[in-house]
XYZ file of C-alpha atoms in Angstrom:
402
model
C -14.935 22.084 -24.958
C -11.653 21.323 -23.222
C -11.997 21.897 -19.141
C -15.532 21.682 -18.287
C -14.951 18.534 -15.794
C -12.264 19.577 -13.064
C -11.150 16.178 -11.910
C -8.848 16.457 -8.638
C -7.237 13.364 -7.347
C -5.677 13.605 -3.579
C -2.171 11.490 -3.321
C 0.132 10.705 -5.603
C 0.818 7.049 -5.077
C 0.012 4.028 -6.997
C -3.849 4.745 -7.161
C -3.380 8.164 -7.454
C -1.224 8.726 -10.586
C -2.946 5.292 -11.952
C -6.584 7.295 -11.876
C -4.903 10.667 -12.915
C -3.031 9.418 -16.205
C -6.356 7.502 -17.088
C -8.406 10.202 -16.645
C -6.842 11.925 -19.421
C -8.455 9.952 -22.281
C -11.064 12.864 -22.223
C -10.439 16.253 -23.889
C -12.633 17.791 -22.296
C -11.952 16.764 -18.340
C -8.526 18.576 -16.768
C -6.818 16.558 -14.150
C -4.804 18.139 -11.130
C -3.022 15.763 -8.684
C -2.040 17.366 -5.053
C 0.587 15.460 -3.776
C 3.068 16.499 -0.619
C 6.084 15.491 -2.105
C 7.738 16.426 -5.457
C 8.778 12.928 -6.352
C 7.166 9.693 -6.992
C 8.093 6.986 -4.281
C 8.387 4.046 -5.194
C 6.555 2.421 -1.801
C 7.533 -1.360 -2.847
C 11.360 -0.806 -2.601
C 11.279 2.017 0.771
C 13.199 -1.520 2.637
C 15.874 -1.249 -0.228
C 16.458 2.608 0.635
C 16.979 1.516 4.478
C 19.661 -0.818 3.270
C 21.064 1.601 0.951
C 20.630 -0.752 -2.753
C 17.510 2.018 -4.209
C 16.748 5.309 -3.764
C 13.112 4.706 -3.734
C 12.067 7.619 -5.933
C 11.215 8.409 -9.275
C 10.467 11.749 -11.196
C 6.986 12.943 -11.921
C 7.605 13.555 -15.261
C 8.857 9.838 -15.582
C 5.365 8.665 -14.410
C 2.655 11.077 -14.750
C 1.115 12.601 -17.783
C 1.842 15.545 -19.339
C -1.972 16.910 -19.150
C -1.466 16.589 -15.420
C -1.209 19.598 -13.249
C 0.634 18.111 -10.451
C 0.056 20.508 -7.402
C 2.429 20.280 -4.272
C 0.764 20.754 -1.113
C -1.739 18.993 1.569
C -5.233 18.686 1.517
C -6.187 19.675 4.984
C -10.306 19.344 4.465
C -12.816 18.598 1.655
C -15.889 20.849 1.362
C -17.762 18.084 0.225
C -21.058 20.910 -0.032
C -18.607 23.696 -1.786
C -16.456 20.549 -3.945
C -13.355 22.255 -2.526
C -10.323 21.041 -1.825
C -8.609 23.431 0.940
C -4.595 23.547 0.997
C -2.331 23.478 3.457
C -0.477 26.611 1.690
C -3.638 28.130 1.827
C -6.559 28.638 -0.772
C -8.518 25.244 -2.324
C -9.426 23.794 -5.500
C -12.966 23.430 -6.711
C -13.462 20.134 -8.345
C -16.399 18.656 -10.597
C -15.606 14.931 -9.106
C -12.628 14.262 -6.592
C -10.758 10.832 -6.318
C -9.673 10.222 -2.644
C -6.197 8.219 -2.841
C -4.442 9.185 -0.063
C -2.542 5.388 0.726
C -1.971 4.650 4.326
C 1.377 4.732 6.325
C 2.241 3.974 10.350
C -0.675 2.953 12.831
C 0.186 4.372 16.237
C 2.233 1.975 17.817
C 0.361 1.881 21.428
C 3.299 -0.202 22.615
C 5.110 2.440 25.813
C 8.282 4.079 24.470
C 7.754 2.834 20.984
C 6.809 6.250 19.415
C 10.181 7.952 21.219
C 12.474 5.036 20.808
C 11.252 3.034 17.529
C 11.442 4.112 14.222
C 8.431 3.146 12.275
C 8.559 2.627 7.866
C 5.751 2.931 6.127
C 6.671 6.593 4.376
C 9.280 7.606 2.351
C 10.139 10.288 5.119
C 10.483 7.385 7.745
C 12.318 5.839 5.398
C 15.056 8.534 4.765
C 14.936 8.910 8.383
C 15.896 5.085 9.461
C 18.845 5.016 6.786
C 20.375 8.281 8.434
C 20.423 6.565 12.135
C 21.680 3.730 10.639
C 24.243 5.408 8.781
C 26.097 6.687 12.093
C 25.073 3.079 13.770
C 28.159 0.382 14.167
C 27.273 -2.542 11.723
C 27.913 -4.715 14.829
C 24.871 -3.264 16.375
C 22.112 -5.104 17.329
C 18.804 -4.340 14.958
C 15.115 -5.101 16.114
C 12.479 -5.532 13.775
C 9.121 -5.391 15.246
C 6.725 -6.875 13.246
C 6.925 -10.205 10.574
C 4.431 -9.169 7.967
C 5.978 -8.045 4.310
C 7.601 -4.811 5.351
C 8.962 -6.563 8.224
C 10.352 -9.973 6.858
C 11.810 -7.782 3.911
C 13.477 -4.640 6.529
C 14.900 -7.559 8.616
C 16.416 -9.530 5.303
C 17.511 -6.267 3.612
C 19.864 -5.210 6.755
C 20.772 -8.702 7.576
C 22.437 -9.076 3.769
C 24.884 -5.847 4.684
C 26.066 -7.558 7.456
C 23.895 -6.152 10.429
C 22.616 -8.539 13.284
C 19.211 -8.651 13.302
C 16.195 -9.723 15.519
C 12.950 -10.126 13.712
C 9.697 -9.847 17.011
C 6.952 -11.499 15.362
C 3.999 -10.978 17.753
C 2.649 -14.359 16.690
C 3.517 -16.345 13.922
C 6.196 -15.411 10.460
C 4.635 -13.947 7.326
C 0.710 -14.405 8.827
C -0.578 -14.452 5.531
C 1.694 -17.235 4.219
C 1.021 -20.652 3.569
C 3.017 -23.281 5.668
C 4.966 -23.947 3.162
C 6.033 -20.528 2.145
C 6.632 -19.941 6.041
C 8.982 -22.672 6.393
C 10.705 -20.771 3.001
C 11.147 -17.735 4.471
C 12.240 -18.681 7.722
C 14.938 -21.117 6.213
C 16.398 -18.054 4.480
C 16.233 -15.656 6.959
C 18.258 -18.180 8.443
C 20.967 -18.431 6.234
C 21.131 -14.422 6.336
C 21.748 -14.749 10.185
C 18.029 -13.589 11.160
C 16.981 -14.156 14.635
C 13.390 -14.941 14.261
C 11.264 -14.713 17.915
C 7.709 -16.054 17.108
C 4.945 -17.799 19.130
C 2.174 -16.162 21.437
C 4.607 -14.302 23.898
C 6.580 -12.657 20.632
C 4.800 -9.286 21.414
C 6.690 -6.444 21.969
C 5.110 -4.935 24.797
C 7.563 -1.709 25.382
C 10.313 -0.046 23.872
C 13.547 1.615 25.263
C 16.707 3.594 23.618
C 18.315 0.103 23.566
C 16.052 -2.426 24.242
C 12.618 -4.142 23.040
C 10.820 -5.793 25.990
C 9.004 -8.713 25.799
C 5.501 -10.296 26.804
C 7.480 -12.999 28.434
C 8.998 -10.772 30.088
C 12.604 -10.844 27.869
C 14.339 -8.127 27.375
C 16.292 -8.043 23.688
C 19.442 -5.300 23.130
C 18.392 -3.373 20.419
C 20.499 -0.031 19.428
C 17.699 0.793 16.825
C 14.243 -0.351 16.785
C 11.949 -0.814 13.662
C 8.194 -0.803 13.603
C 6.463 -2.197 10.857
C 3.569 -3.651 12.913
C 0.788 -2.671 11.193
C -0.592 0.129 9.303
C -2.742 3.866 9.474
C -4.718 5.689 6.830
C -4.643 9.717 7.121
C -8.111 11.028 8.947
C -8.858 13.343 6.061
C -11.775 11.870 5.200
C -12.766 12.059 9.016
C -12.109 15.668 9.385
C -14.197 16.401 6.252
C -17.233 15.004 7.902
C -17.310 11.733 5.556
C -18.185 8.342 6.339
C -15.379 5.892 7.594
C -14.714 2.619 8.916
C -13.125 2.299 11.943
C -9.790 2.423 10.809
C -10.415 5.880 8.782
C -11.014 4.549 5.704
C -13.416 5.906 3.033
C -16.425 4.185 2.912
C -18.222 3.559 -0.885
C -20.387 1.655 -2.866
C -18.853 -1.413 -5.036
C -17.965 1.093 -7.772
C -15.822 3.005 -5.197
C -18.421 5.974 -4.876
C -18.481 7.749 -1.385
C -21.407 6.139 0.319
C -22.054 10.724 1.366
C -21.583 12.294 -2.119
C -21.353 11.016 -5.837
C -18.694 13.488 -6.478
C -16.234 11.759 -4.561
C -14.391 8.256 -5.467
C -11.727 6.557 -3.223
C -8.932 4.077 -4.507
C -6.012 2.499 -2.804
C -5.560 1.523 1.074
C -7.666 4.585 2.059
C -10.826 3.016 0.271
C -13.310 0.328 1.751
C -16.182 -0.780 -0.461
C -19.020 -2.335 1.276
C -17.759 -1.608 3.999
C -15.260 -5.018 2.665
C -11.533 -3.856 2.339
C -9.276 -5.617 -0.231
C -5.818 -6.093 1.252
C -3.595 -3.225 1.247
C -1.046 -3.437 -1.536
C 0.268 -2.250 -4.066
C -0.926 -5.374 -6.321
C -4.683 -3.839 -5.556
C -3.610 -0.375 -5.337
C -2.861 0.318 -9.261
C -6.238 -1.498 -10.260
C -7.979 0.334 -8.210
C -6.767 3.489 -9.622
C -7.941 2.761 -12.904
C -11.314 1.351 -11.414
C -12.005 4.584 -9.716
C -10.894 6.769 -12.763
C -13.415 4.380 -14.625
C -16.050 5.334 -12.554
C -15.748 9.088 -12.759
C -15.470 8.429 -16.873
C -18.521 6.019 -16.790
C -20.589 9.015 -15.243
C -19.471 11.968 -17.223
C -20.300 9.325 -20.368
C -24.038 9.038 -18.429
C -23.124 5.388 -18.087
C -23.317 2.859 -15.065
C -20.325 2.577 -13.644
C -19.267 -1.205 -12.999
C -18.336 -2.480 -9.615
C -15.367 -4.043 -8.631
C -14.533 -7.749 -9.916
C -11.201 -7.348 -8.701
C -9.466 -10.993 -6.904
C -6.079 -11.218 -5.480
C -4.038 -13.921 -6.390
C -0.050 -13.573 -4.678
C 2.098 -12.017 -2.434
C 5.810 -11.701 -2.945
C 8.289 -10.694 -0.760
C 12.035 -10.072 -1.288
C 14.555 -11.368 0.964
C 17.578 -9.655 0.323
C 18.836 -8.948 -3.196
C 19.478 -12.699 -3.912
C 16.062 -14.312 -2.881
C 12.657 -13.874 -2.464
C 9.201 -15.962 -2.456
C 6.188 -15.732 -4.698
C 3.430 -17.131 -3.046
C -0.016 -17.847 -4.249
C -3.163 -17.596 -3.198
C -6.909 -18.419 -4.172
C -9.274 -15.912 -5.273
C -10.364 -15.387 -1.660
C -7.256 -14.327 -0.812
C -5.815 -17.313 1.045
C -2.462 -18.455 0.390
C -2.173 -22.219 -1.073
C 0.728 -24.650 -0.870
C 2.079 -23.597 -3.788
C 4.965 -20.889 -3.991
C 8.240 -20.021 -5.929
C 11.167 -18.634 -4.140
C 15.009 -18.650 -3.452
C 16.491 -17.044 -7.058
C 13.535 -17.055 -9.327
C 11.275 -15.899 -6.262
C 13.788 -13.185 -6.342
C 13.605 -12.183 -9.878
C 9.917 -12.474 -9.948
C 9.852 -9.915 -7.427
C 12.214 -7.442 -9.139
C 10.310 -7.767 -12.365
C 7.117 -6.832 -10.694
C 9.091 -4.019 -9.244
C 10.163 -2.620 -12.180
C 6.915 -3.056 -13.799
C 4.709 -0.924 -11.385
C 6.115 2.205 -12.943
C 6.059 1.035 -16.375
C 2.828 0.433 -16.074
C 1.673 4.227 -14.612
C 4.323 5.386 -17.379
C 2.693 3.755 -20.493
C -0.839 4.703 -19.115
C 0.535 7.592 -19.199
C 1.790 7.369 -22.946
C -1.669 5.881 -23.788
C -4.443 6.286 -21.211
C -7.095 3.730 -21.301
C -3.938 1.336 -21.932
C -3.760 -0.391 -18.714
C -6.325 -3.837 -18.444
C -8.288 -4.399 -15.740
C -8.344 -8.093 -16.123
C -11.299 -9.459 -14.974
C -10.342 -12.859 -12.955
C -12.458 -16.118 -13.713
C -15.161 -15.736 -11.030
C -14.034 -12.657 -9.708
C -17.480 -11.122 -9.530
C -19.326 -14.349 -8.143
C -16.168 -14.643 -5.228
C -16.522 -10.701 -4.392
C -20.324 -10.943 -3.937
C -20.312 -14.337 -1.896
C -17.670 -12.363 -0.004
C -19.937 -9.504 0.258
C -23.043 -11.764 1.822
C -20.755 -13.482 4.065
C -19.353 -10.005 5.499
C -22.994 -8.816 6.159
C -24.159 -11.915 7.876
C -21.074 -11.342 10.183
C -19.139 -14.174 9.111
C -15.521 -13.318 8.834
C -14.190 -13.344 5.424
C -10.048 -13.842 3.685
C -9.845 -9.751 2.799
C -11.603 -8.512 6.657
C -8.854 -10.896 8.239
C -6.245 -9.275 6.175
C -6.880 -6.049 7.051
C-alpha cells in the first residue's frame, strides 16, 4: 500500500521540512520537498554569516528524513485543476495534497536608489552577497542599517562587535514590537557596541546613494554600504497560480490552514494567512505551523476533521552581538509586557533556541509525530476573539505585526 498519497511540500524552510518529516508517520503517503537550494539555511543566524561567526547552513541529510525525496528546483506555477507542480527545469509533479511553504524574503524597497545602492537580507543569497562587499570594505567604513526591527537591531549589533561603525535608520521608533522596557535594553547596548541609533518620525530613509542614505529631514548620512532590512515580501506563486491572496501575496485558508480555492492545498509559514488573520512572521510560528499543516493533510487522509489553529505567541528574542541579547515576553495576543531577560542570559537564551530549531526538524525527523504542538492556556478562546475583532474591522496584536 506504500505511495498511494503523493504529498509535495514547496520550500524547504522551517515549515517546510517541519510538515515533510511529519508527514512520514504514514507508510503509505510519499513525501517530495522542492526546494531551490541544496542546503538547509538556517534563516535565524543569516546576521551571524554577514559578520562572519556562522555559516548559516546545514545539510539536508542533517535535517530531513530519509523517506524524503528532496527535489532541487523552482516551482514556477501550481495547476491547482491538474494537482501539478510545474518546474523551473522543466516538467511538474502531480501531487494528491500540496503544502505551500514557500517563507517570505525582501519587500521592494520603494525608497529611490535603494534597490541599486542597498543591499537588502532576508535570503541566504543576500546574505552571502553582503559578507562579500563587506569583505573588500575598510572596517573604518561607515555602515547603514535601514530598518530597527529584529533583522535590523541584530545586522547593526553583529557588525558593530567586529569593529565596524555603524548607523542604525529606524523609520520610527527601536525594536517596534518591544516593550519600553526592552527598548531602553537594547538601545543601552547598542550603545556600548558604538551603535548610532537615528529614531523618531523623520528617521525614514527616503533615498539611497553609492555612499549615502538620505533623510526625511532632509540629512544626509555617509554610508559606504547600505543594509535594508525594512520589512518583508512573500514570493507571488500563489498569485500566478490563480489562488486567493491577501494583499501582501499571501495564501489565504481556513483556520486549519486549507486554501480557501482547493482542499488539496495547505499553506504554513510566512506565506500563509488564515482568516484572512496572519500570525507574525517567525520562525517561533513557522515550525508549528509546519506540523499543523502536515496535521491537516494526515487528519484528512485518516477521514478525520482536521483541528484549527490554537497556536499563541509568547516572546521575541533578539541577539545583540555574540555576548548579549534580550528575551522579551509577550501576552497571548502578541503584545510585549514589561517583563524581559537580556544582557548574558538574554544571550544564551537566544543561542539555545538557535540550536534547538534544527534539533527539533532533526528528531522529527528520527521520530515523526515527535514534535508537540503545545496547546497554550486559552489559545483557542484568544485566536477566535482575535478572529471576531479582525472581521468587525477592529485592528488586532498579529494584523499590526504584520
Amino acid at each position: 500500500m506504500a505511495g498511494n498519497t503523493h504529498v509535495v511540500v514547496i520550500g524547504g524552510g522551517y515549515a517546510g521540512v517541519m510538515a515533510a518529516n511529519r508527514l512520514t508517520q504514514r507508510d503509505d503517503v510519499t513525501v517530495t520537498l522542492i526546494n531551490p537550494r541544496p542546503g538547509f539555511v538556517h534563516r535565524v543566524r543569516l546576521h551571524q554569516l554577514v559578520g562572519g561567526s556562522d555559516d548559516a547552513v546545514a545539510a539536508y541529510r542533517d535535517v530531513l528524513a530519509g523517506g524524503v525525496r528532496l527535489v532541487v528546483d523552482t516551482v514556477t506555477r501550481i495547476d491547482v485543476a491538474g494537482r501539478s507542480a510545474t518546474l523551473a527545469t522543466g516538467g511538474a509533479l502531480d501531487y494528491d495534497y500540496l503544502i505551500y511553504a514557500v517563507g517570505s524574503g525582501s519587500a521592494g524597497p520603494g525608497v529611490p536608489g535603494a534597490a541599486e545602492f542597498a543591499y537588502p537580507l532576508a535570503t541566504f543569497e543576500e546574505a552571502q552577497r553582503l559578507r562579500a562587499v563587506l569583505d573588500v570594505v575598510p572596517v573604518a567604513a561607515p555602515v547603514t542599517v535601514v530598518g530597527a526591527g529584529p533583522t535590523g537591531i541584530e545586522t547593526a549589533a553583529e557588525l558593530a562587535e567586529t569593529g565596524r561603525a555603524v548607523t542604525l535608520v529606524c523609520g520610527g521608533v527601536l525594536g517596534p514590537y518591544l516593550h519600553t522596557r526592552g527598548r531602553r535594553s537594547v538601545a543601552k547596548r547598542l550603545a556600548e557596541l558604538g551603535v548610532t541609533v537615528i529614531d523618531g518620525s523623520d528617521a525614514k530613509a527616503t533615498a539611497v546613494t553609492r555612499d549615502a542614505v538620505r533623510l526625511a529631514d532632509g540629512r544626509e548620512l555617509p554610508s559606504e554600504v547600505t543594509v535594508w532590512t525594512a520589512g518583508f515580501g512573500v514570493p507571488d506563486l500563489a498569485a500566478r497560480s490563480g489562488l486567493s491572496t491577501d494583499a501582501v501575496g499571501r495564501l489565504l485558508t481556513d483556520e486549519t490552514l486549507t486554501s480557501v480555492d482547493d482542499a488539496r492545498i495547505v499553506a504554513a509559514g510566512d506565506s500563509a494567512v488564515p482568516s484572512g488573520l496572519p500570525l507574525r512572521m517567525s520562525c517561533l510560528n513557522a515550525t508549528p505551523l509546519g506540523a499543523r499543516a502536515a496535521d491537516t493533510v494526515l487528519s484528512r487522509l485518516s477521514g478525520e476533521q482536521p483541528e484549527n489553529l490554537h497556536q499563541s505567541m509568547y516572546a521575541q528574542c533578539i541577539s545583540l552581538g555574540r555576548s548579549a541579547g534580550i528575551y522579551q515576553f509577550a501576552n497571548r495576543s502578541d503584545v510585549a509586557v514589561g517583563l524581559h531577560i537580556g544582557d548574558g542570559l538574554g544571550a544564551r537564551i537566544k543561542e539555545r533556541i538557535c540550536k534547538g530549531i534544527p534539533e527539533h526538524l532533526a528528531s522529527e525527523a528520527r521520530k515523526p509525530g515527535s514534535f508537540s504542538l503545545h496547546r497554550m492556556p486559552g489559545g483557542v478562546v484568544k485566536r477566535r476573539q482575535q478572529l471576531r475583532a479582525h472581521r468587525a474591522g477592529t485592528p488586532t496584536a498579529a494584523g499590526r505585526a504584520a
